[in-house]
CSV table of C-alpha atoms and ligand atoms in Angstrom, one decimal:
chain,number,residue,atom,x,y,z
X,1,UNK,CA,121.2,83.1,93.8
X,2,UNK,CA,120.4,87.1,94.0
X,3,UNK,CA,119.1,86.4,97.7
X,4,UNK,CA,121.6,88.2,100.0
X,5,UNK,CA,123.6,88.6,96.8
X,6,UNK,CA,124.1,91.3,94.3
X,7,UNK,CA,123.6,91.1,90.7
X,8,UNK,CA,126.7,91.7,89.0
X,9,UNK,CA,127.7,89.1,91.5
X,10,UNK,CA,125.2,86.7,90.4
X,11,UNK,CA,126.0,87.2,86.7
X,12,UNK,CA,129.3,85.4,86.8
X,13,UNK,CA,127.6,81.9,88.0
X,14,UNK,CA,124.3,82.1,86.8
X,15,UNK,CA,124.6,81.3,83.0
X,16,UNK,CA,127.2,78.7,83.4
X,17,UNK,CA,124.7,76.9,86.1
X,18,UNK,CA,122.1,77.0,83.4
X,19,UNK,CA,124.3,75.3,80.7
X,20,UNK,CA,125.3,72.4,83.6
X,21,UNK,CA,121.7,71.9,84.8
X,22,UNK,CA,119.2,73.2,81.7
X,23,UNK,CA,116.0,71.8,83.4
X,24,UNK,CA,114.6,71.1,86.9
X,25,UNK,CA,114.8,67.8,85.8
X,26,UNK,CA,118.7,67.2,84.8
X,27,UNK,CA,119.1,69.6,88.5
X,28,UNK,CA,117.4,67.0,90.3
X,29,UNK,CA,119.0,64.2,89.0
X,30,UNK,CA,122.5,65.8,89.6
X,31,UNK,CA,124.1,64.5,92.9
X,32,UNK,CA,124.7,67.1,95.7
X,33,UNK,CA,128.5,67.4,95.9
X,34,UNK,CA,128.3,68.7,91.8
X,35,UNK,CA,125.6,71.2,92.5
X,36,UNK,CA,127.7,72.5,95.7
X,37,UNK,CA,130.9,72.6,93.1
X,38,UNK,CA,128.5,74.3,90.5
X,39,UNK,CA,127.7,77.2,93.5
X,40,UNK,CA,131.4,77.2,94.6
X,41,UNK,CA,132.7,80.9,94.9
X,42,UNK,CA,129.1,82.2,95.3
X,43,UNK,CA,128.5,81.8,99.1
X,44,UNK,CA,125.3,81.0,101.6
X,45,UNK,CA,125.7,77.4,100.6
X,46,UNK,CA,122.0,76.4,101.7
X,47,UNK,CA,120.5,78.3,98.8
X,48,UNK,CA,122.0,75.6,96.6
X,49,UNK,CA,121.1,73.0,99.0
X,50,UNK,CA,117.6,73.9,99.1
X,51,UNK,CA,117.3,74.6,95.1
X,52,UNK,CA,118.7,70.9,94.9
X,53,UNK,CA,116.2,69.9,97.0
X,54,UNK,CA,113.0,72.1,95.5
X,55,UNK,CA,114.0,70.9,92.0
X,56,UNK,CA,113.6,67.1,93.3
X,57,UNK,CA,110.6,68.1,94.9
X,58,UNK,CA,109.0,70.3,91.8
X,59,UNK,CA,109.8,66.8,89.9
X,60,UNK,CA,108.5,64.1,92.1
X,61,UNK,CA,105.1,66.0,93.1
X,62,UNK,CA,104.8,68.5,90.6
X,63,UNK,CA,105.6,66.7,87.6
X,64,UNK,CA,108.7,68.7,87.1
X,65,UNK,CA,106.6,72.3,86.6
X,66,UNK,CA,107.3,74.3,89.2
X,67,UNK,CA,103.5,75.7,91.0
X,68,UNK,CA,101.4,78.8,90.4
X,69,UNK,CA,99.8,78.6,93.9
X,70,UNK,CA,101.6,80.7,96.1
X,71,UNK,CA,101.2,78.1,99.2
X,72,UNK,CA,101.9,75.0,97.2
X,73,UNK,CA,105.5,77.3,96.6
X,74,UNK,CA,106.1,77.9,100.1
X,75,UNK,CA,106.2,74.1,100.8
X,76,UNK,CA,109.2,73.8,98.7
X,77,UNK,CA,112.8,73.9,100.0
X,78,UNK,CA,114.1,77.0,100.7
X,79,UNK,CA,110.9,79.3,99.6
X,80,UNK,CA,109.4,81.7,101.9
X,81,UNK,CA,106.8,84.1,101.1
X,82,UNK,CA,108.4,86.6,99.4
X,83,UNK,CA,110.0,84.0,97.0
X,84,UNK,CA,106.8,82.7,96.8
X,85,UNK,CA,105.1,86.5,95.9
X,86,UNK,CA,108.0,87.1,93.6
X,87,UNK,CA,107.5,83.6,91.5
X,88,UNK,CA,103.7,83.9,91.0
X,89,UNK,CA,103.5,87.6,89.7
X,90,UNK,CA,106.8,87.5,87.7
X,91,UNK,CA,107.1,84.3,86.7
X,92,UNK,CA,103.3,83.6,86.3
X,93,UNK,CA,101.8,87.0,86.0
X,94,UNK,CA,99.5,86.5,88.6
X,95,UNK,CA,98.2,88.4,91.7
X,96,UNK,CA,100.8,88.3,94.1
X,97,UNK,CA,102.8,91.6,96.3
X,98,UNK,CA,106.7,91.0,96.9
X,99,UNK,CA,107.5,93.1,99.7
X,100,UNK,CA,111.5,93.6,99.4
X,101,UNK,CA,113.3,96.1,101.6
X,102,UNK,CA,113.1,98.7,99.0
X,103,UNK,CA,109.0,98.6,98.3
X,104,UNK,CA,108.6,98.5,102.1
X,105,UNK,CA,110.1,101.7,102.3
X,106,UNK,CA,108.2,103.3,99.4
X,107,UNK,CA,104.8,102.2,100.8
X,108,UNK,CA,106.2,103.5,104.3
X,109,UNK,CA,106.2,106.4,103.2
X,110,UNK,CA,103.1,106.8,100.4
X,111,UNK,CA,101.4,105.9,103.5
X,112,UNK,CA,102.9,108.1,106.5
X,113,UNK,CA,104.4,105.5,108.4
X,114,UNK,CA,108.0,106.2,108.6
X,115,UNK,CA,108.8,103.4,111.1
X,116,UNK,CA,105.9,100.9,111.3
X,117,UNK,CA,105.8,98.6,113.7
X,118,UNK,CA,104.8,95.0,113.0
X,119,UNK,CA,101.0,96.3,113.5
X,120,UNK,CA,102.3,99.1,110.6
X,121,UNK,CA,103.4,96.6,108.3
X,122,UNK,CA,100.1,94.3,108.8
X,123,UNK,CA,98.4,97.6,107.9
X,124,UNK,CA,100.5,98.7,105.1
X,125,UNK,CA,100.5,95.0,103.3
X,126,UNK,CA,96.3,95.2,103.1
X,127,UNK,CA,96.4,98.9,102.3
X,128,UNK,CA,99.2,97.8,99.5
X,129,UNK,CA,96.9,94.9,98.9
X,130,UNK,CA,93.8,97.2,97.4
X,131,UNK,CA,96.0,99.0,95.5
X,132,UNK,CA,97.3,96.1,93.6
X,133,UNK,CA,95.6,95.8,90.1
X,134,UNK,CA,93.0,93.1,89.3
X,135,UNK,CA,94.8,91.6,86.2
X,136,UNK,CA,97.8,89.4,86.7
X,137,UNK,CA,99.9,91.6,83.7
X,138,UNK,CA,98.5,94.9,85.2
X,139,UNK,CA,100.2,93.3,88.8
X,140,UNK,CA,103.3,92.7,87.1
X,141,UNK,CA,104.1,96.0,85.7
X,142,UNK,CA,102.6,97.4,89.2
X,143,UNK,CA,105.2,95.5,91.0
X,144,UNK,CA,108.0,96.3,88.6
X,145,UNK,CA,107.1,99.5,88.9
X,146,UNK,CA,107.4,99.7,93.0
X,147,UNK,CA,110.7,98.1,92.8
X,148,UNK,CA,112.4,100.6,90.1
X,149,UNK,CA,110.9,103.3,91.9
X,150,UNK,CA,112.4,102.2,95.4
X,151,UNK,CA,115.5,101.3,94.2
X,152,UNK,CA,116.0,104.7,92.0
X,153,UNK,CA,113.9,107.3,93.3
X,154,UNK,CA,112.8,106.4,96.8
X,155,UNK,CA,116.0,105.6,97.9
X,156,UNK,CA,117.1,105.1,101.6
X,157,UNK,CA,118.9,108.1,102.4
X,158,UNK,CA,117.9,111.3,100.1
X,159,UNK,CA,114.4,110.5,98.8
X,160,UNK,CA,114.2,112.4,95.4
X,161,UNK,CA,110.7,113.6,95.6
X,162,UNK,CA,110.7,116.3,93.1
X,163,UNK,CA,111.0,113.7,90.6
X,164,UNK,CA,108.7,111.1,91.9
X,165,UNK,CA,105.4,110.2,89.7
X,166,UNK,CA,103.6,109.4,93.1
X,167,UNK,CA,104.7,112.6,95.1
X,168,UNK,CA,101.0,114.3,94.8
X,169,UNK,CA,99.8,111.2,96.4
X,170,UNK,CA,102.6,110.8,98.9
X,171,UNK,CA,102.2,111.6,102.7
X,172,UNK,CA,105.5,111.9,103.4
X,173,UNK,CA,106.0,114.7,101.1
X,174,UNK,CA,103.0,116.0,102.9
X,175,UNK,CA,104.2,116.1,106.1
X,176,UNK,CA,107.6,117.4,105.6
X,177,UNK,CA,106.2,120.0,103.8
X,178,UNK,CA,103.8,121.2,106.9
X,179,UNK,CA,106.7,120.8,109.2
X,180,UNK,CA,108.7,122.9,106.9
X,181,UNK,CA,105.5,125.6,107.1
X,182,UNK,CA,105.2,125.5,111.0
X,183,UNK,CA,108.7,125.8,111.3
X,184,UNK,CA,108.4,129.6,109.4
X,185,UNK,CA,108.6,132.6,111.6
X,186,UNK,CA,105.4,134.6,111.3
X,187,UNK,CA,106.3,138.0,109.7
Y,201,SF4,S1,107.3,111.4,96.9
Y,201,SF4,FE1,109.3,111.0,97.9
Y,201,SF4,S2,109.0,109.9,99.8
Y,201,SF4,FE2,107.1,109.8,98.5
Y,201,SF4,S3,107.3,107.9,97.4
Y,201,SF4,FE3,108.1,109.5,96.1
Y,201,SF4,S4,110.3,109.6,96.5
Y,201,SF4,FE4,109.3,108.4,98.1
């Protein structure tokens, strides 16, 4: 539901859908012109198409538990890799980086890439990688962590870096700070 969609958007449908479909089980038995009626008002129709279709799927060949592995996810409906990420760290607290828009940017900039190319972002997903924590709880909070601070300190336009646990470590911070040094006159 949240993809492409905002929360407090979200919030309106999401409870109710849970009280018509309470397990992958009673989703996948429902036929699909109820689940499209249960999604009605919410847009990007396919997602409900495609959870429909996972939640017959996670029944028939998962015995109705939905997988840990991220590569057994990404063969259900409608999951791509960062689904998959997101479902095995939060869901399953194990080792797993979701890279949203908003982390992207953070490690972008930890790492002095501003604009990476798609050789950049190969790079910056192994050096994110190594610094993911070993234990699948120590991974969650670590992601957590990335999100909130993209999303409320590392923000797209006016980074607030005075404020940022991370700015001793950050390269951007260490660059704009030399440019603002060779930009002084010389007394
Ligand atoms: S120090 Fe600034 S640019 Fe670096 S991660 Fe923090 S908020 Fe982002």
């Amino acid at each position: 539901m949240l993809q492409q969609t905002q929360v407090s958007r979200v919030l309106q449908y999401y409870d109710p859908f849970l009280r018509r479909y309470p397990s992958i089980e009673a989703l996948a038995r429902a036929r699909p012109t109820a689940v499209r009626e249960a999604w009605d008002g919410l847009g990007y129709y396919q997602r409900a198409q495609n959870l429909h279709r996972l939640a017959q799927a996670v029944v028939k060949r998962h015995d109705g538990r939905v997988p840990q592995d991220p590569k057994a996810l990404m063969e259900l409906p409608g999951v791509g890799p960062y689904t998959a990420a997101a479902v095995t760290t939060f869901a399953y607290e194990r080792r797993a980086l979701p890279v949203d828009t908003n982390v992207a940017r953070v490690l972008a900039r930890a790492f002095g890439m501003a604009k990476p190319d798609s050789a950049g972002r190969r790079r910056l997903a192994r050096l994110a990688r190594r610094l993911l924590p070993r234990a699948g709880k120590a991974t969650w909070a670590f992601n957590q962590a990335l999100m909130d601070l993209g999303a409320t300190v590392c923000v797209a336009r006016k980074p607030r870096c005075p404020e940022c646990p991370v700015r001793g470590e950050c390269r951007f911070v260490r660059q704009r700070l030399l440019r603002t040094v060779s930009l002084r006159p010389t007394p």
